[in-house]
Short mmCIF file of C-alpha atoms in Angstrom, two decimals:
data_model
loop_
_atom_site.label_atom_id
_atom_site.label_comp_id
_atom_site.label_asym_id
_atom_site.label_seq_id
_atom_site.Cartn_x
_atom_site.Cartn_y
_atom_site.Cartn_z
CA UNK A 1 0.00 0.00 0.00
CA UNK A 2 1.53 3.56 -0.76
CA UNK A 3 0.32 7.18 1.31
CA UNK A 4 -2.44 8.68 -0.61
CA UNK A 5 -1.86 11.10 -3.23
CA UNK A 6 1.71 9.60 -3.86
CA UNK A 7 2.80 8.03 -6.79
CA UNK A 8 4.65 4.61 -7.60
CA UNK A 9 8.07 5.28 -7.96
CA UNK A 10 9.57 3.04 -10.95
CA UNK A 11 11.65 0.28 -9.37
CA UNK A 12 15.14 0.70 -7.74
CA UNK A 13 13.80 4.06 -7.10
CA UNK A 14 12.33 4.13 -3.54
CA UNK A 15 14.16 6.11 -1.50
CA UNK A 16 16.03 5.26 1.91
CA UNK A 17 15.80 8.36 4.80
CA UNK A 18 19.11 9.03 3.68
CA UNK A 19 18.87 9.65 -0.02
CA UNK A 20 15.36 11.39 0.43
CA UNK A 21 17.49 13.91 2.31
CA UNK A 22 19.96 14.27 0.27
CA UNK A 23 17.49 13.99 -2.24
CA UNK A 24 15.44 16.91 -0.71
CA UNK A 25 18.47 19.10 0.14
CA UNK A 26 19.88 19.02 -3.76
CA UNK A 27 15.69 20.34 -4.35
CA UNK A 28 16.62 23.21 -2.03
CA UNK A 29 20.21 23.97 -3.46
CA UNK A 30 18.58 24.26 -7.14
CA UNK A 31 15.98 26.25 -5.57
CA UNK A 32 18.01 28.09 -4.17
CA UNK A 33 19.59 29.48 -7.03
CA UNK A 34 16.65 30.39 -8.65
CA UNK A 35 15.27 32.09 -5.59
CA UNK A 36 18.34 34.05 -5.10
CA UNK A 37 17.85 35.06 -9.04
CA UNK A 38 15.15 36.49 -8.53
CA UNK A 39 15.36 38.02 -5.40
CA UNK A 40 18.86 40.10 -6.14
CA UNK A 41 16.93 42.39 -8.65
CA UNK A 42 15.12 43.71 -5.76
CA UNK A 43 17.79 44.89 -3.53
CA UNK A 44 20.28 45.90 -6.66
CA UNK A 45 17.24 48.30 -7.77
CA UNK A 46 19.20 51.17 -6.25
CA UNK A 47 22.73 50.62 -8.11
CA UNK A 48 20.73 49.57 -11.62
CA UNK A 49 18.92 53.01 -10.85
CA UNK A 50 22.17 54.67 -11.26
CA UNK A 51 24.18 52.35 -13.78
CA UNK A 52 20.77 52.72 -16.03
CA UNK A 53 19.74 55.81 -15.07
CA UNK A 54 16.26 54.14 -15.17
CA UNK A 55 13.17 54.61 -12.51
CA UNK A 56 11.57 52.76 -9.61
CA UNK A 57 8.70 51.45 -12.22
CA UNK A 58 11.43 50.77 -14.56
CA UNK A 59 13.11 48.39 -12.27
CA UNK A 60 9.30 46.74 -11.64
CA UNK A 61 9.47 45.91 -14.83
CA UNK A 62 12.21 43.86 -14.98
CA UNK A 63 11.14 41.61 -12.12
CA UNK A 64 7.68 41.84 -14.06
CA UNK A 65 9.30 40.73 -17.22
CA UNK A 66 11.22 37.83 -15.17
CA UNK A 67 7.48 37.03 -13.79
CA UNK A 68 5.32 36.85 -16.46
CA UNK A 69 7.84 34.70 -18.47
CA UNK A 70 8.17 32.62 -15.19
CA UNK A 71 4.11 32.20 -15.93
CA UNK A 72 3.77 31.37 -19.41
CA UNK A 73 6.48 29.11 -19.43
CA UNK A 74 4.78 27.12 -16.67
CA UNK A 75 1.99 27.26 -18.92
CA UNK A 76 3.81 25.62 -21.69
CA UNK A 77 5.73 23.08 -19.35
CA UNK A 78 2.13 21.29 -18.76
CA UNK A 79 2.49 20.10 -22.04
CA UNK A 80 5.33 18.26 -21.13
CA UNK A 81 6.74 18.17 -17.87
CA UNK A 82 4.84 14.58 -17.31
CA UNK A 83 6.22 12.82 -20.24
CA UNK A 84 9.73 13.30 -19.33
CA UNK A 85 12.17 11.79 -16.53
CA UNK A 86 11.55 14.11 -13.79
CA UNK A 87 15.53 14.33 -13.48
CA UNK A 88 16.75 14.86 -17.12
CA UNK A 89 14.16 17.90 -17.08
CA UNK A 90 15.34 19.35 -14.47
CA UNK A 91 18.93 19.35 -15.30
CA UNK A 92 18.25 20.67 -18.95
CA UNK A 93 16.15 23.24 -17.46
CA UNK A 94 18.86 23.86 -14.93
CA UNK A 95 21.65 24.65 -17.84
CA UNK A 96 19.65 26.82 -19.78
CA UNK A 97 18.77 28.69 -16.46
CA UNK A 98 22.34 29.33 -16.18
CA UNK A 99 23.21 30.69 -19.49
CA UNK A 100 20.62 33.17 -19.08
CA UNK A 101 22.22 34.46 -16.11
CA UNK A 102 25.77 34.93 -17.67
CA UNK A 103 23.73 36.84 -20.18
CA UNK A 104 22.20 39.21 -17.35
CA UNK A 105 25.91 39.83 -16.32
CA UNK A 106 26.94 40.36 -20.06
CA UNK A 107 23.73 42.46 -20.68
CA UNK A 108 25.50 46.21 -21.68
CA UNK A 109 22.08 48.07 -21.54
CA UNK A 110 19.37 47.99 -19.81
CA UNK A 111 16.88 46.91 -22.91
CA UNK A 112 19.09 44.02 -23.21
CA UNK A 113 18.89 42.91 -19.30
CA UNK A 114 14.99 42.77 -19.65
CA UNK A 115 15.60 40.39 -22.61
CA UNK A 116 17.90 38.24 -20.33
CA UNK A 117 16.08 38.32 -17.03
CA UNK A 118 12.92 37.21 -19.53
CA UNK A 119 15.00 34.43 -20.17
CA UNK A 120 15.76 33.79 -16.98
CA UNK A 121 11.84 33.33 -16.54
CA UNK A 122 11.50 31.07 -18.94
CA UNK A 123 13.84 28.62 -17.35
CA UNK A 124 12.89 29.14 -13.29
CA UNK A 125 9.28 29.07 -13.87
CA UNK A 126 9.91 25.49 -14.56
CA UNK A 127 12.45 24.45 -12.64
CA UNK A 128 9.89 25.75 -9.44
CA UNK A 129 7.42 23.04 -10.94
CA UNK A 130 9.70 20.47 -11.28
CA UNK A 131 10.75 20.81 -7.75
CA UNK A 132 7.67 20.36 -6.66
CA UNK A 133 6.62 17.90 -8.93
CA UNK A 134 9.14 15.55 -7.78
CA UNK A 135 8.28 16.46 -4.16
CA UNK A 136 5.11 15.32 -4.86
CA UNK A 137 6.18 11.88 -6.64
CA UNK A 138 8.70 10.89 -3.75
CA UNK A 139 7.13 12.27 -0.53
CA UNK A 140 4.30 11.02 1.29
CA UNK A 141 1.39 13.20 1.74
CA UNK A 142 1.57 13.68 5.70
CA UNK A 143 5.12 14.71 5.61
CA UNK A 144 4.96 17.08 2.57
CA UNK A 145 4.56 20.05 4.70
CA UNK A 146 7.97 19.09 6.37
CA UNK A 147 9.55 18.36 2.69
CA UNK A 148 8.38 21.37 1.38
CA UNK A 149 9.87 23.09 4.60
CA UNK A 150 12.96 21.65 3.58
CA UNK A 151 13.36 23.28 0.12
CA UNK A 152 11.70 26.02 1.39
CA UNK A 153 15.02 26.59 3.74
CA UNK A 154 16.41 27.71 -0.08
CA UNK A 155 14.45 31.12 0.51
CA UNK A 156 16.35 31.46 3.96
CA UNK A 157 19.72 30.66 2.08
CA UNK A 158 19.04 32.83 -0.59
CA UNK A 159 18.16 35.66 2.08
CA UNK A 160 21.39 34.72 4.42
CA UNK A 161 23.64 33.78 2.08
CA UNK A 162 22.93 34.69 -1.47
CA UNK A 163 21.01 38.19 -1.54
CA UNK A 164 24.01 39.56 1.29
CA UNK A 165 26.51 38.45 -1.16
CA UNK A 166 25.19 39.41 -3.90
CA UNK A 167 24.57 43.18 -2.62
CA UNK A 168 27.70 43.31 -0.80
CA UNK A 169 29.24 42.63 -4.81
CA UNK A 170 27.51 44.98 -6.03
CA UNK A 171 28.06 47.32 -4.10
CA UNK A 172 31.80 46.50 -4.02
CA UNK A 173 32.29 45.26 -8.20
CA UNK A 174 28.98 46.46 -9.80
CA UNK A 175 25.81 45.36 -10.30
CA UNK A 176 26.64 42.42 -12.92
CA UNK A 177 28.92 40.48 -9.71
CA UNK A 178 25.88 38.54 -8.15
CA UNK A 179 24.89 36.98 -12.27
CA UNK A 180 28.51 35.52 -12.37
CA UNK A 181 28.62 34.38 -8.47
CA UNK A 182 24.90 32.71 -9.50
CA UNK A 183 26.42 31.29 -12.64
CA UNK A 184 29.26 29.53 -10.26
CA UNK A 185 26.68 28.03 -7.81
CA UNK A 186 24.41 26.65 -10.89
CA UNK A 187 27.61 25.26 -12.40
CA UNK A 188 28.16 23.37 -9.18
CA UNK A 189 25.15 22.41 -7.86
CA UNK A 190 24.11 20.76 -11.81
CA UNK A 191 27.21 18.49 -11.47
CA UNK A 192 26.08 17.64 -8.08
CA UNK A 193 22.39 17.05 -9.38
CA UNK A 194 23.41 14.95 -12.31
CA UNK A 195 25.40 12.77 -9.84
CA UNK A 196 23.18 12.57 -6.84
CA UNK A 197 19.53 12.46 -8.13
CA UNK A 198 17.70 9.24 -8.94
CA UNK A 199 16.12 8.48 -11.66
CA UNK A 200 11.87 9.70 -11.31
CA UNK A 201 9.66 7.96 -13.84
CA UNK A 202 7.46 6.27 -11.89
CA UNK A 203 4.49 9.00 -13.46
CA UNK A 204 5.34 7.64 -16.85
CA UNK A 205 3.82 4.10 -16.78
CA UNK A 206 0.97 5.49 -18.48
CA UNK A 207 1.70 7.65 -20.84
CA UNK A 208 -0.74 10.72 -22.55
CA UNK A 209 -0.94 10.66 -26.26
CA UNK A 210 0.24 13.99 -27.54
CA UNK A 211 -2.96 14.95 -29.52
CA UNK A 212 -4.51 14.69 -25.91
CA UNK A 213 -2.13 17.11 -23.86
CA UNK A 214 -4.38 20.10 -25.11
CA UNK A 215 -7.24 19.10 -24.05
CA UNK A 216 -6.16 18.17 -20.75
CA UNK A 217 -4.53 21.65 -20.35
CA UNK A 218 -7.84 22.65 -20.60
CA UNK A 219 -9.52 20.13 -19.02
CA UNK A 220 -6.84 21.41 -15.66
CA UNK A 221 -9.12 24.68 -15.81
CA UNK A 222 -12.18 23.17 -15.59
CA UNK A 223 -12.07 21.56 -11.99
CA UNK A 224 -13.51 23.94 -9.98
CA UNK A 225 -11.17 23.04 -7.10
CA UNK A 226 -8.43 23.82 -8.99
CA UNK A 227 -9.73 27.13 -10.40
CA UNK A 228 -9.92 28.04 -6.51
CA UNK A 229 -6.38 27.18 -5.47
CA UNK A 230 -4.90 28.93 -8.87
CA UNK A 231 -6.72 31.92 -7.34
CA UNK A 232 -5.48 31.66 -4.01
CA UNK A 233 -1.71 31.36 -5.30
CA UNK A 234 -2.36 34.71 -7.38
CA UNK A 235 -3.04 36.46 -4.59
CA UNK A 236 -0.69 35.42 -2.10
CA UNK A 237 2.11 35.97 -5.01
CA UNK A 238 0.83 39.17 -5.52
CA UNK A 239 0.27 40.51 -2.11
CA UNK A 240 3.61 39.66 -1.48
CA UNK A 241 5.07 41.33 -4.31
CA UNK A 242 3.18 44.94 -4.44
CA UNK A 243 5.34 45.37 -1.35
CA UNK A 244 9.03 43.52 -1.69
CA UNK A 245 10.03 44.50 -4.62
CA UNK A 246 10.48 48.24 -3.71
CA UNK A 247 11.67 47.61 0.40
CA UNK A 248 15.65 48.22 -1.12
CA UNK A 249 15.17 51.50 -2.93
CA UNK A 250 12.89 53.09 -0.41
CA UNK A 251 15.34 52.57 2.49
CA UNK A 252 18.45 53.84 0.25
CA UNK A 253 16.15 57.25 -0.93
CA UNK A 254 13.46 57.95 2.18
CA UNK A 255 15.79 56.66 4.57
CA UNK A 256 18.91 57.21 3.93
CA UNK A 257 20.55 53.61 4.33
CA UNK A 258 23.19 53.17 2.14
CA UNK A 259 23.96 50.40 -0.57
CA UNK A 260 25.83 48.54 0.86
CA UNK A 261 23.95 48.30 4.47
CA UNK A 262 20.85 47.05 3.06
CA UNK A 263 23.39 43.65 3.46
CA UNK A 264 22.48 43.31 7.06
CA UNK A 265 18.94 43.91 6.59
CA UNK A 266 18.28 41.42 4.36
CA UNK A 267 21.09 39.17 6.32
CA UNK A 268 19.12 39.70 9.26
CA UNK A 269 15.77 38.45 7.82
CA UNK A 270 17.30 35.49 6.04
CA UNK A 271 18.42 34.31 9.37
CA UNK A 272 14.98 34.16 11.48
CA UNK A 273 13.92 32.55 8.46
CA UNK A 274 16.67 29.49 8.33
CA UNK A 275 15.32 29.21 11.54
CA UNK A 276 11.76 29.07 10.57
CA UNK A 277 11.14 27.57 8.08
CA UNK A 278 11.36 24.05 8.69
CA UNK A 279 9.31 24.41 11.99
CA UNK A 280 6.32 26.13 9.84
CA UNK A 281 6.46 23.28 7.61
CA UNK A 282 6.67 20.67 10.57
CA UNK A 283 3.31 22.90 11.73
CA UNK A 284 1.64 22.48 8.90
CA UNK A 285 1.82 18.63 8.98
CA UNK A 286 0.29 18.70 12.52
CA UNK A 287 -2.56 21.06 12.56
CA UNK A 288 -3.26 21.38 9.09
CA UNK A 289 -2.26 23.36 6.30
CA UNK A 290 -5.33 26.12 5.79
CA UNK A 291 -4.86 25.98 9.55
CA UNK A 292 -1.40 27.41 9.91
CA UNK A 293 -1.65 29.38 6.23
CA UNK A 294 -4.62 31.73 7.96
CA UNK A 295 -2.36 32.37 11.01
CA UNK A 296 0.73 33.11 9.03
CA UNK A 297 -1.13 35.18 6.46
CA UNK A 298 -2.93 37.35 9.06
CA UNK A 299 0.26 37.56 10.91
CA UNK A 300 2.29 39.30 7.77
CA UNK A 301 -0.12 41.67 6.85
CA UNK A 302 1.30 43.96 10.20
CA UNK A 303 4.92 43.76 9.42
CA UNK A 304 4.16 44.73 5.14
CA UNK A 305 1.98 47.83 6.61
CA UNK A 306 4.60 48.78 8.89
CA UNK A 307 7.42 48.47 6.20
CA UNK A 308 5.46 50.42 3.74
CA UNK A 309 4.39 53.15 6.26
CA UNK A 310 8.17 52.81 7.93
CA UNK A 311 9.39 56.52 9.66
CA UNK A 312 12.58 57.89 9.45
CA UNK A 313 14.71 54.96 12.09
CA UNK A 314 17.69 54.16 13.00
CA UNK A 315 19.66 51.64 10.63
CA UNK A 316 20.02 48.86 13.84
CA UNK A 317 15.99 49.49 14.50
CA UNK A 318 15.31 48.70 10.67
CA UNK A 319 17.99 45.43 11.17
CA UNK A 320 15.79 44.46 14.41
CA UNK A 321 12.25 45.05 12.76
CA UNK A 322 13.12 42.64 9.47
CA UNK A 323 13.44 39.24 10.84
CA UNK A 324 9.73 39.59 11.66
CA UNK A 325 8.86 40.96 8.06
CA UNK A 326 10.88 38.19 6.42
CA UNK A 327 9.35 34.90 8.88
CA UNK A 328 5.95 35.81 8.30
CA UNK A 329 5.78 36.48 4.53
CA UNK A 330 8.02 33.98 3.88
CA UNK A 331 6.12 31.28 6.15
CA UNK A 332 3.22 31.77 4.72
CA UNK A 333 4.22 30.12 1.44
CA UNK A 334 5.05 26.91 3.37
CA UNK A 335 1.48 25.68 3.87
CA UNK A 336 0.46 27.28 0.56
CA UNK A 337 2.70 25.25 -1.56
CA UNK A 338 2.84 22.03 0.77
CA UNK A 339 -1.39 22.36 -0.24
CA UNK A 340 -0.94 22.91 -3.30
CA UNK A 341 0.76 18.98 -3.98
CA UNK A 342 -2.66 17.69 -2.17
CA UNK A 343 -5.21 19.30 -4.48
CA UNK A 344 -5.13 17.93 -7.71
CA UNK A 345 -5.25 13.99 -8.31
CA UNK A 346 -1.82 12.17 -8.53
CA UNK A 347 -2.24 11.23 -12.17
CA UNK A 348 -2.59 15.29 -12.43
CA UNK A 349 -0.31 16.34 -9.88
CA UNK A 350 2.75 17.81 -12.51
CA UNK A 351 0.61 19.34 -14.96
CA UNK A 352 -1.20 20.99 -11.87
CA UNK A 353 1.74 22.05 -9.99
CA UNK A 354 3.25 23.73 -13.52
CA UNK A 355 -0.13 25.67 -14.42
CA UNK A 356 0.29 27.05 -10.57
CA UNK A 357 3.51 27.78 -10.77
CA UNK A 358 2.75 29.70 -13.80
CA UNK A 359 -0.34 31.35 -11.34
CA UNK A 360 2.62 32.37 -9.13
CA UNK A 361 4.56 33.47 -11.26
CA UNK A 362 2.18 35.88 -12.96
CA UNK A 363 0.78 37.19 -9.67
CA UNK A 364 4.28 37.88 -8.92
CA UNK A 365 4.51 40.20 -12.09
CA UNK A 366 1.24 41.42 -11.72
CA UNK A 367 1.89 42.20 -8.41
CA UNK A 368 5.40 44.02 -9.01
CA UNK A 369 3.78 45.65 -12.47
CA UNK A 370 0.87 47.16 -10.03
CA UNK A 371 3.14 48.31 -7.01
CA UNK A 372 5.39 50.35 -9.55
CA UNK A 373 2.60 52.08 -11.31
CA UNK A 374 1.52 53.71 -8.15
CA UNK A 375 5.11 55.23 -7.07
CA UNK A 376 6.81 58.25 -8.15
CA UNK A 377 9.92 60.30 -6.87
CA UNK A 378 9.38 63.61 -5.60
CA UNK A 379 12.16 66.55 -6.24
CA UNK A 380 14.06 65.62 -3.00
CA UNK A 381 14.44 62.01 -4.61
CA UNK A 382 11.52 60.62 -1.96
CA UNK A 383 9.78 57.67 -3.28
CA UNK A 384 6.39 58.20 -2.68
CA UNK A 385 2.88 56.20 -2.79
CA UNK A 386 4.39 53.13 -0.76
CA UNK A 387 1.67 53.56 1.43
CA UNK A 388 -0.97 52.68 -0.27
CA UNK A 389 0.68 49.27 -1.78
CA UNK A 390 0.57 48.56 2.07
CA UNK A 391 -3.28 48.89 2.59
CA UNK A 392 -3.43 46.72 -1.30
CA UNK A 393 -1.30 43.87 0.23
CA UNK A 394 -3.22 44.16 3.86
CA UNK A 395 -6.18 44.10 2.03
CA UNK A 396 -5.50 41.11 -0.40
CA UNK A 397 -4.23 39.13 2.66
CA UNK A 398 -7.18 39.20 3.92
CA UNK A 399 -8.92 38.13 1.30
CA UNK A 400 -6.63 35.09 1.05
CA UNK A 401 -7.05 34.20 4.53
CA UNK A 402 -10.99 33.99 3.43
CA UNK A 403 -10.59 32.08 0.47
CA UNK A 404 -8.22 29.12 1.64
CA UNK A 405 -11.35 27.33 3.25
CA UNK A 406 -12.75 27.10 -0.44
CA UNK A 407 -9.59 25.23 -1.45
CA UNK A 408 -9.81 21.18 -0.78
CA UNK A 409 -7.93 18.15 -0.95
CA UNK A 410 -8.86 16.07 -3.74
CA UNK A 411 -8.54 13.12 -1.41
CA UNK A 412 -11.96 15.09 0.61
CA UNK A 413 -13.49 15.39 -2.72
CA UNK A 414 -15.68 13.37 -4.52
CA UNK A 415 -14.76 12.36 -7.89
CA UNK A 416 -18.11 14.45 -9.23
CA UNK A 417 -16.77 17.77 -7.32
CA UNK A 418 -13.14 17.75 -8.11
#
């Protein structure tokens, strides 16, 4: 007998406690990478402000452009990230993900940086759905949340490790420093990948005719309980992203932190989250998933009105005040995603977890696209309109924290209401 929701692996495959960590930890070092792509944008908005001579809307648009190519390749990947080896996707994927960031180092204008951070899209939209495609072939269902905690840690490397770094190049070597540093890490952690990771083909036993991946594309769409968790994702991407985007450029021109300090901000965050984010996920197993989503949800939209509404402070009370920012925002994704892998049937589960990737991804630009439209610089060099992005996020949280009741486990639903 297997765990509901989990599907055969192909034989010689099952995984000892060992290997699934090892297994689970590779996940998070790919992830990782990806994460820490997209995050660096955000916090190098001030120096590609200067080296571009571009705006705060301008640099919204090239996490938007990231975002939205994130989305519609994760559309596109449904049409075929179930008829390959889980593993040889994922480490094509992987390579191309890492050419496109020596081409955001290369880039020598700005117009050419949006073309490579599109690229960039393309590639980690997919590589987020593999991840948790294979999650969702290897892991049980009751210890998901804890799995997805796991790779989840990535976001807490990324913000310890990868996003200080990164700045602290920058600030240091220029803006292009943190795309070769990335390229390294990608470099390394493929060649650990294509040596570590099992074969996982275990979905491919039964096979879907080409002529009917369309339909079924469509027919993902259809289910009502999936229409209701692609919404949820949307949201929670794009609450989340009317707000981070824009924390970096607002503390170097309304508060006066410089460049280089907005290091130990984000270092200071990344490390309440290492902390975290394994015990959310642990959490989530015990009491439930919409359970502990509602209580991190409500719990972030305090810190994202305080950040957005944040006075004139001291650089240590801004250092202080972001571990609390970072934890809940952050946490919230845990039980989101670890839900996410229990909604759709198993026979669905990668085609599902790629069209909601794609959601994400596209809330995430939407999000980003929104929060720049509604800031302008004043002649001191002020950002200003942050505030209301604030109330937008608060708002849309709690709009999530409504809706997550309507979302269901298809193992709770009968096969006439999925």
């Amino acid at each position: 007998m297997t765990a509901p929701g989990v599907l055969i692996p192909a034989p010689g495959s099952a995984l000892t406690p060992a290997r699934e960590r090892l297994v689970l930890w590779l996940l998070a070092l790919t992830q990782f990478t990806v994460i820490m792509d997209f995050m660096v944008m955000m916090p190098l908005a001030p120096q590609l402000m200067t080296a571009f001579s571009i705006t705060p809307a301008a640099v919204s648009g090239a996490v938007s452009a990231y975002a939205w190519c994130a989305g519609l390749s994760g559309l596109l990947a449904v049409m075929y990230i179930d008829r390959f080896d889980r593993k040889q996707l994922l480490l094509w994927m992987f390579a191309l993900f890492t050419l496109s960031n020596l081409a955001c180092a290369l880039a020598p204008t700005f117009e050419v940086l949006i073309a490579s951070r599109a690229f960039a899209g393309v590639t980690g939209g997919v590589l987020g759905a593999i991840i948790m495609a294979i999650i969702g072939d290897l892991i049980p269902a009751d210890r998901r949340g804890a799995a997805t905690g796991v790779v989840m840690t990535s976001f807490s490397m990324a913000a310890v490790a990868g996003v200080p770094t990164g700045v602290m190049l920058a600030a240091h070597f220029g803006w292009a420093s943190p795309f070769y540093l990335l390229v390294v890490l990608s470099v390394l952690v493929w060649l650990l990948a294509a040596r570590a990771l099992p074969a996982i083909d275990g979905h491919l036993g039964h096979p879907v005719p080409l002529k009917s991946v369309l339909p079924n594309l469509v027919a993902l769409y259809r289910v009502p309980n999936h229409l209701r968790a692609f919404l949820l994702s949307f949201m929670n991407m794009a609450t989340g992203m009317l707000v981070i985007p824009f924390i970096s450029p607002v503390m170097v021109s309304n508060l006066g932190i410089a460049p280089a300090e907005v290091t130990y901000v984000y270092l200071a965050g990344g490390v309440a989250t290492l902390f975290t984010a394994r015990r959310i996920g642990r959490w989530s197993d015990r009491v439930g998933a919409h359970k502990v989503y509602r209580y991190m949800a409500l719990a972030s939209a305090v810190p994202m009105l305080f950040v957005t509404h944040m006075p004139a402070m001291p650089l240590v009370a801004v250092i202080l005040f972001f571990p609390f920012f970072m934890t809940a925002v952050s946490g919230r994704t845990i039980p989101l995603q670890a839900l996410m892998t229990t909604v759709p049937e198993p026979s669905r589960r990668g085609g599902f977890l790629s069209a909601n990737s794609a959601i994400q991804s596209i809330g995430s630009g939407t999000g980003a696209l929104l929060g720049g439209m509604t800031l302008h610089t004043d002649a001191a060099g002020h950002i200003i309109g942050y505030g209301l992005n604030g109330w937008l996020a608060a708002g849309l949280t709690v709009v999530s924290v409504l809706w997550v009741g309507q979302v269901r486990r298809a193992a709770d639903l009968k096969p006439a209401l999925l």
